[in-house]
């Protein structure tokens, strides 16, 4: 016999256990079982409310046991719904992360699809198209994905770098940088980020 709320508890534990993983197989069976339980709980509550109304129409006093039963069913439904919302919200956030940082061009695309429900697969396609469309407007900027720096804001205005490749002197808005191999110096992040990405400099 399945204890009321047991399946929701299992799904909540699964969500917590896999929170650090990129994505895990969609637990369709558990989700369907919880949805079925919600429908059963609501049906039982509705039937009880109907009886309460009929008793009230006959002038009978309210039955506190029936009222308590309806309240318990209502709380159980809300608990199950909250677990379902949390589970799907966590997965939706992971799919957004995939769209920004990995994308559908990853080598694990086939394995990724096997982990998703049909609705999630469509969401990933549609959201990925929005992300790609947005990125096309900022081709000169690195806004995430494929090893890029991404959307995380810089921690420091100035960073310490070491010259890895000789490139002579480079004029910047705030002065001249001497890029002789082995040199180390502090510079504005915005001035040297492109040189770091190109391999001329290394942040230390």
PDB file of C-alpha atoms in Angstrom:
ATOM      1  CA  UNK A   1       0.000   0.000   0.000  1.00  0.00           C
ATOM      2  CA  UNK A   2       1.340   3.418  -1.037  1.00  0.00           C
ATOM      3  CA  UNK A   3       1.442   5.935   1.785  1.00  0.00           C
ATOM      4  CA  UNK A   4       0.000   9.343   0.884  1.00  0.00           C
ATOM      5  CA  UNK A   5       2.815  11.765   0.092  1.00  0.00           C
ATOM      6  CA  UNK A   6       5.457   9.035  -0.208  1.00  0.00           C
ATOM      7  CA  UNK A   7       5.957   9.506  -3.961  1.00  0.00           C
ATOM      8  CA  UNK A   8       6.287  13.273  -3.578  1.00  0.00           C
ATOM      9  CA  UNK A   9       8.887  12.710  -0.868  1.00  0.00           C
ATOM     10  CA  UNK A  10      10.844  10.427  -3.229  1.00  0.00           C
ATOM     11  CA  UNK A  11      10.792  13.066  -5.970  1.00  0.00           C
ATOM     12  CA  UNK A  12      11.924  15.785  -3.571  1.00  0.00           C
ATOM     13  CA  UNK A  13      14.830  13.582  -2.424  1.00  0.00           C
ATOM     14  CA  UNK A  14      15.783  12.897  -6.033  1.00  0.00           C
ATOM     15  CA  UNK A  15      15.803  16.618  -6.848  1.00  0.00           C
ATOM     16  CA  UNK A  16      18.034  17.339  -3.874  1.00  0.00           C
ATOM     17  CA  UNK A  17      20.371  14.417  -4.606  1.00  0.00           C
ATOM     18  CA  UNK A  18      20.881  15.472  -8.246  1.00  0.00           C
ATOM     19  CA  UNK A  19      20.996  19.245  -7.726  1.00  0.00           C
ATOM     20  CA  UNK A  20      24.747  19.372  -8.472  1.00  0.00           C
ATOM     21  CA  UNK A  21      24.479  17.318 -11.681  1.00  0.00           C
ATOM     22  CA  UNK A  22      23.930  18.880 -15.090  1.00  0.00           C
ATOM     23  CA  UNK A  23      20.807  16.911 -15.951  1.00  0.00           C
ATOM     24  CA  UNK A  24      19.360  13.519 -15.012  1.00  0.00           C
ATOM     25  CA  UNK A  25      16.694  11.341 -16.675  1.00  0.00           C
ATOM     26  CA  UNK A  26      13.186  12.746 -16.302  1.00  0.00           C
ATOM     27  CA  UNK A  27      11.265  10.649 -13.775  1.00  0.00           C
ATOM     28  CA  UNK A  28       8.060  10.392 -15.781  1.00  0.00           C
ATOM     29  CA  UNK A  29       6.619   7.498 -13.753  1.00  0.00           C
ATOM     30  CA  UNK A  30       7.001   9.299 -10.432  1.00  0.00           C
ATOM     31  CA  UNK A  31       5.578  12.544 -11.823  1.00  0.00           C
ATOM     32  CA  UNK A  32       2.551  10.723 -13.246  1.00  0.00           C
ATOM     33  CA  UNK A  33       1.982   8.917  -9.948  1.00  0.00           C
ATOM     34  CA  UNK A  34       2.005  12.212  -8.033  1.00  0.00           C
ATOM     35  CA  UNK A  35      -0.382  13.817 -10.533  1.00  0.00           C
ATOM     36  CA  UNK A  36      -2.708  10.844 -10.133  1.00  0.00           C
ATOM     37  CA  UNK A  37      -2.550  11.225  -6.352  1.00  0.00           C
ATOM     38  CA  UNK A  38      -3.452  14.907  -6.669  1.00  0.00           C
ATOM     39  CA  UNK A  39      -6.517  14.053  -8.741  1.00  0.00           C
ATOM     40  CA  UNK A  40      -7.567  11.414  -6.190  1.00  0.00           C
ATOM     41  CA  UNK A  41      -7.118  13.780  -3.248  1.00  0.00           C
ATOM     42  CA  UNK A  42      -9.124  16.515  -4.956  1.00  0.00           C
ATOM     43  CA  UNK A  43     -11.891  14.095  -5.887  1.00  0.00           C
ATOM     44  CA  UNK A  44     -12.146  12.860  -2.299  1.00  0.00           C
ATOM     45  CA  UNK A  45     -12.222  16.423  -0.992  1.00  0.00           C
ATOM     46  CA  UNK A  46     -14.888  17.438  -3.518  1.00  0.00           C
ATOM     47  CA  UNK A  47     -17.076  14.480  -2.545  1.00  0.00           C
ATOM     48  CA  UNK A  48     -16.749  15.364   1.125  1.00  0.00           C
ATOM     49  CA  UNK A  49     -17.577  19.019   0.469  1.00  0.00           C
ATOM     50  CA  UNK A  50     -20.663  17.880  -1.445  1.00  0.00           C
ATOM     51  CA  UNK A  51     -21.797  15.822   1.551  1.00  0.00           C
ATOM     52  CA  UNK A  52     -21.165  18.767   3.894  1.00  0.00           C
ATOM     53  CA  UNK A  53     -23.315  21.023   1.702  1.00  0.00           C
ATOM     54  CA  UNK A  54     -26.094  18.434   1.561  1.00  0.00           C
ATOM     55  CA  UNK A  55     -26.023  18.094   5.372  1.00  0.00           C
ATOM     56  CA  UNK A  56     -26.111  21.867   5.710  1.00  0.00           C
ATOM     57  CA  UNK A  57     -29.133  22.032   3.397  1.00  0.00           C
ATOM     58  CA  UNK A  58     -30.925  19.546   5.621  1.00  0.00           C
ATOM     59  CA  UNK A  59     -30.226  21.664   8.680  1.00  0.00           C
ATOM     60  CA  UNK A  60     -27.786  19.147  10.144  1.00  0.00           C
ATOM     61  CA  UNK A  61     -24.876  20.438  12.270  1.00  0.00           C
ATOM     62  CA  UNK A  62     -21.411  20.645  10.724  1.00  0.00           C
ATOM     63  CA  UNK A  63     -19.263  17.543  11.129  1.00  0.00           C
ATOM     64  CA  UNK A  64     -15.810  18.635  12.348  1.00  0.00           C
ATOM     65  CA  UNK A  65     -14.304  15.354  11.194  1.00  0.00           C
ATOM     66  CA  UNK A  66     -15.389  16.002   7.624  1.00  0.00           C
ATOM     67  CA  UNK A  67     -14.094  19.554   7.735  1.00  0.00           C
ATOM     68  CA  UNK A  68     -10.748  18.325   9.052  1.00  0.00           C
ATOM     69  CA  UNK A  69     -10.617  15.698   6.308  1.00  0.00           C
ATOM     70  CA  UNK A  70     -11.119  18.348   3.615  1.00  0.00           C
ATOM     71  CA  UNK A  71      -8.382  20.520   5.133  1.00  0.00           C
ATOM     72  CA  UNK A  72      -5.934  17.592   5.250  1.00  0.00           C
ATOM     73  CA  UNK A  73      -6.678  16.740   1.604  1.00  0.00           C
ATOM     74  CA  UNK A  74      -6.157  20.369   0.628  1.00  0.00           C
ATOM     75  CA  UNK A  75      -2.782  20.521   2.406  1.00  0.00           C
ATOM     76  CA  UNK A  76      -1.716  17.244   0.807  1.00  0.00           C
ATOM     77  CA  UNK A  77      -2.585  18.548  -2.666  1.00  0.00           C
ATOM     78  CA  UNK A  78      -0.597  21.745  -2.053  1.00  0.00           C
ATOM     79  CA  UNK A  79       2.395  19.735  -0.821  1.00  0.00           C
ATOM     80  CA  UNK A  80       2.382  17.516  -3.915  1.00  0.00           C
ATOM     81  CA  UNK A  81       2.072  20.530  -6.206  1.00  0.00           C
ATOM     82  CA  UNK A  82       4.974  22.316  -4.502  1.00  0.00           C
ATOM     83  CA  UNK A  83       7.194  19.272  -5.000  1.00  0.00           C
ATOM     84  CA  UNK A  84       6.246  19.068  -8.683  1.00  0.00           C
ATOM     85  CA  UNK A  85       6.852  22.794  -9.167  1.00  0.00           C
ATOM     86  CA  UNK A  86      10.256  22.612  -7.448  1.00  0.00           C
ATOM     87  CA  UNK A  87      11.301  19.561  -9.473  1.00  0.00           C
ATOM     88  CA  UNK A  88      10.386  21.101 -12.820  1.00  0.00           C
ATOM     89  CA  UNK A  89      11.731  24.540 -11.887  1.00  0.00           C
ATOM     90  CA  UNK A  90      15.112  23.008 -11.052  1.00  0.00           C
ATOM     91  CA  UNK A  91      15.194  21.145 -14.366  1.00  0.00           C
ATOM     92  CA  UNK A  92      14.136  24.255 -16.315  1.00  0.00           C
ATOM     93  CA  UNK A  93      17.013  26.206 -14.768  1.00  0.00           C
ATOM     94  CA  UNK A  94      19.444  23.458 -15.777  1.00  0.00           C
ATOM     95  CA  UNK A  95      18.116  23.565 -19.345  1.00  0.00           C
ATOM     96  CA  UNK A  96      18.659  27.332 -19.424  1.00  0.00           C
ATOM     97  CA  UNK A  97      22.208  26.765 -18.189  1.00  0.00           C
ATOM     98  CA  UNK A  98      22.778  24.221 -20.947  1.00  0.00           C
ATOM     99  CA  UNK A  99      21.462  26.656 -23.567  1.00  0.00           C
ATOM    100  CA  UNK A 100      23.897  29.367 -22.480  1.00  0.00           C
ATOM    101  CA  UNK A 101      27.003  27.324 -21.678  1.00  0.00           C
ATOM    102  CA  UNK A 102      26.798  24.103 -23.696  1.00  0.00           C
ATOM    103  CA  UNK A 103      24.067  24.322 -26.291  1.00  0.00           C
ATOM    104  CA  UNK A 104      22.590  21.578 -28.466  1.00  0.00           C
ATOM    105  CA  UNK A 105      25.850  21.281 -30.423  1.00  0.00           C
ATOM    106  CA  UNK A 106      27.510  19.385 -27.596  1.00  0.00           C
ATOM    107  CA  UNK A 107      28.948  15.909 -28.130  1.00  0.00           C
ATOM    108  CA  UNK A 108      26.435  14.552 -25.622  1.00  0.00           C
ATOM    109  CA  UNK A 109      23.397  15.762 -27.537  1.00  0.00           C
ATOM    110  CA  UNK A 110      21.905  12.271 -27.973  1.00  0.00           C
ATOM    111  CA  UNK A 111      22.400  11.382 -24.319  1.00  0.00           C
ATOM    112  CA  UNK A 112      20.955  14.743 -23.302  1.00  0.00           C
ATOM    113  CA  UNK A 113      17.771  14.143 -25.288  1.00  0.00           C
ATOM    114  CA  UNK A 114      17.287  10.763 -23.622  1.00  0.00           C
ATOM    115  CA  UNK A 115      17.198  12.501 -20.241  1.00  0.00           C
ATOM    116  CA  UNK A 116      14.445  14.941 -21.200  1.00  0.00           C
ATOM    117  CA  UNK A 117      10.702  14.678 -21.454  1.00  0.00           C
ATOM    118  CA  UNK A 118       9.143  15.653 -24.817  1.00  0.00           C
ATOM    119  CA  UNK A 119       8.062  18.996 -23.338  1.00  0.00           C
ATOM    120  CA  UNK A 120      11.596  19.647 -22.049  1.00  0.00           C
ATOM    121  CA  UNK A 121      13.102  18.774 -25.430  1.00  0.00           C
ATOM    122  CA  UNK A 122      10.862  21.335 -27.114  1.00  0.00           C
ATOM    123  CA  UNK A 123      11.651  23.901 -24.409  1.00  0.00           C
ATOM    124  CA  UNK A 124      15.393  23.407 -24.944  1.00  0.00           C
ATOM    125  CA  UNK A 125      15.013  23.864 -28.706  1.00  0.00           C
ATOM    126  CA  UNK A 126      12.843  26.987 -28.402  1.00  0.00           C
ATOM    127  CA  UNK A 127      14.924  28.566 -25.633  1.00  0.00           C
ATOM    128  CA  UNK A 128      18.142  27.720 -27.479  1.00  0.00           C
ATOM    129  CA  UNK A 129      16.834  29.549 -30.556  1.00  0.00           C
ATOM    130  CA  UNK A 130      16.105  32.612 -28.430  1.00  0.00           C
ATOM    131  CA  UNK A 131      19.602  32.495 -26.927  1.00  0.00           C
ATOM    132  CA  UNK A 132      21.265  32.142 -30.337  1.00  0.00           C
ATOM    133  CA  UNK A 133      19.167  34.983 -31.734  1.00  0.00           C
ATOM    134  CA  UNK A 134      20.168  37.177 -28.807  1.00  0.00           C
ATOM    135  CA  UNK A 135      23.854  36.324 -29.194  1.00  0.00           C
ATOM    136  CA  UNK A 136      23.771  37.297 -32.872  1.00  0.00           C
ATOM    137  CA  UNK A 137      23.154  40.879 -31.772  1.00  0.00           C
ATOM    138  CA  UNK A 138      26.397  40.909 -29.762  1.00  0.00           C
ATOM    139  CA  UNK A 139      28.921  39.036 -31.897  1.00  0.00           C
ATOM    140  CA  UNK A 140      31.734  41.290 -30.664  1.00  0.00           C
ATOM    141  CA  UNK A 141      31.069  40.311 -27.043  1.00  0.00           C
ATOM    142  CA  UNK A 142      31.570  37.053 -25.183  1.00  0.00           C
ATOM    143  CA  UNK A 143      28.224  36.325 -23.544  1.00  0.00           C
ATOM    144  CA  UNK A 144      28.768  32.691 -22.699  1.00  0.00           C
ATOM    145  CA  UNK A 145      29.050  29.266 -24.205  1.00  0.00           C
ATOM    146  CA  UNK A 146      31.829  27.153 -25.694  1.00  0.00           C
ATOM    147  CA  UNK A 147      34.449  28.056 -23.125  1.00  0.00           C
ATOM    148  CA  UNK A 148      33.779  31.781 -23.106  1.00  0.00           C
ATOM    149  CA  UNK A 149      33.932  33.964 -20.057  1.00  0.00           C
ATOM    150  CA  UNK A 150      30.172  34.386 -20.171  1.00  0.00           C
ATOM    151  CA  UNK A 151      27.841  36.702 -18.326  1.00  0.00           C
ATOM    152  CA  UNK A 152      29.516  36.592 -14.924  1.00  0.00           C
ATOM    153  CA  UNK A 153      30.569  40.123 -13.946  1.00  0.00           C
ATOM    154  CA  UNK A 154      34.317  40.708 -13.404  1.00  0.00           C
ATOM    155  CA  UNK A 155      35.475  40.552  -9.798  1.00  0.00           C
ATOM    156  CA  UNK A 156      38.291  43.130 -10.061  1.00  0.00           C
ATOM    157  CA  UNK A 157      38.815  46.197 -12.220  1.00  0.00           C
ATOM    158  CA  UNK A 158      42.577  45.503 -12.335  1.00  0.00           C
ATOM    159  CA  UNK A 159      44.152  42.061 -12.812  1.00  0.00           C
ATOM    160  CA  UNK A 160      47.737  40.806 -12.682  1.00  0.00           C
ATOM    161  CA  UNK A 161      48.981  39.228 -15.903  1.00  0.00           C
ATOM    162  CA  UNK A 162      52.152  37.599 -17.234  1.00  0.00           C
ATOM    163  CA  UNK A 163      53.310  38.035 -20.846  1.00  0.00           C
ATOM    164  CA  UNK A 164      53.438  34.663 -22.609  1.00  0.00           C
ATOM    165  CA  UNK A 165      54.245  35.834 -26.172  1.00  0.00           C
ATOM    166  CA  UNK A 166      56.402  38.790 -27.230  1.00  0.00           C
ATOM    167  CA  UNK A 167      54.265  41.433 -28.903  1.00  0.00           C
ATOM    168  CA  UNK A 168      56.243  44.651 -28.368  1.00  0.00           C
ATOM    169  CA  UNK A 169      54.574  47.764 -27.053  1.00  0.00           C
ATOM    170  CA  UNK A 170      50.841  48.291 -27.225  1.00  0.00           C
ATOM    171  CA  UNK A 171      49.198  51.666 -26.667  1.00  0.00           C
ATOM    172  CA  UNK A 172      46.056  51.729 -24.581  1.00  0.00           C
ATOM    173  CA  UNK A 173      43.720  54.415 -23.336  1.00  0.00           C
ATOM    174  CA  UNK A 174      45.656  54.578 -20.064  1.00  0.00           C
ATOM    175  CA  UNK A 175      49.210  54.204 -21.346  1.00  0.00           C
ATOM    176  CA  UNK A 176      51.642  51.838 -23.048  1.00  0.00           C
ATOM    177  CA  UNK A 177      51.968  48.126 -22.220  1.00  0.00           C
ATOM    178  CA  UNK A 178      55.317  46.452 -22.794  1.00  0.00           C
ATOM    179  CA  UNK A 179      54.527  42.902 -23.878  1.00  0.00           C
ATOM    180  CA  UNK A 180      57.940  41.292 -23.452  1.00  0.00           C
ATOM    181  CA  UNK A 181      57.783  37.605 -22.592  1.00  0.00           C
ATOM    182  CA  UNK A 182      58.056  37.035 -18.848  1.00  0.00           C
ATOM    183  CA  UNK A 183      56.960  40.519 -17.801  1.00  0.00           C
ATOM    184  CA  UNK A 184      54.297  40.773 -15.094  1.00  0.00           C
ATOM    185  CA  UNK A 185      52.148  43.783 -14.387  1.00  0.00           C
ATOM    186  CA  UNK A 186      48.708  44.991 -13.308  1.00  0.00           C
ATOM    187  CA  UNK A 187      46.360  46.298 -15.979  1.00  0.00           C
ATOM    188  CA  UNK A 188      42.735  47.169 -16.419  1.00  0.00           C
ATOM    189  CA  UNK A 189      40.732  44.032 -17.113  1.00  0.00           C
ATOM    190  CA  UNK A 190      38.930  45.665 -20.026  1.00  0.00           C
ATOM    191  CA  UNK A 191      42.244  46.509 -21.716  1.00  0.00           C
ATOM    192  CA  UNK A 192      43.813  43.065 -21.581  1.00  0.00           C
ATOM    193  CA  UNK A 193      40.899  40.593 -21.733  1.00  0.00           C
ATOM    194  CA  UNK A 194      41.240  40.174 -25.501  1.00  0.00           C
ATOM    195  CA  UNK A 195      45.007  39.582 -25.129  1.00  0.00           C
ATOM    196  CA  UNK A 196      44.366  36.960 -22.452  1.00  0.00           C
ATOM    197  CA  UNK A 197      41.894  35.155 -24.715  1.00  0.00           C
ATOM    198  CA  UNK A 198      44.377  35.322 -27.611  1.00  0.00           C
ATOM    199  CA  UNK A 199      47.091  33.732 -25.481  1.00  0.00           C
ATOM    200  CA  UNK A 200      49.477  36.708 -25.342  1.00  0.00           C
ATOM    201  CA  UNK A 201      48.838  37.187 -21.640  1.00  0.00           C
ATOM    202  CA  UNK A 202      47.984  34.869 -18.766  1.00  0.00           C
ATOM    203  CA  UNK A 203      46.084  36.007 -15.712  1.00  0.00           C
ATOM    204  CA  UNK A 204      47.874  35.090 -12.483  1.00  0.00           C
TER     205      UNK A 204
END
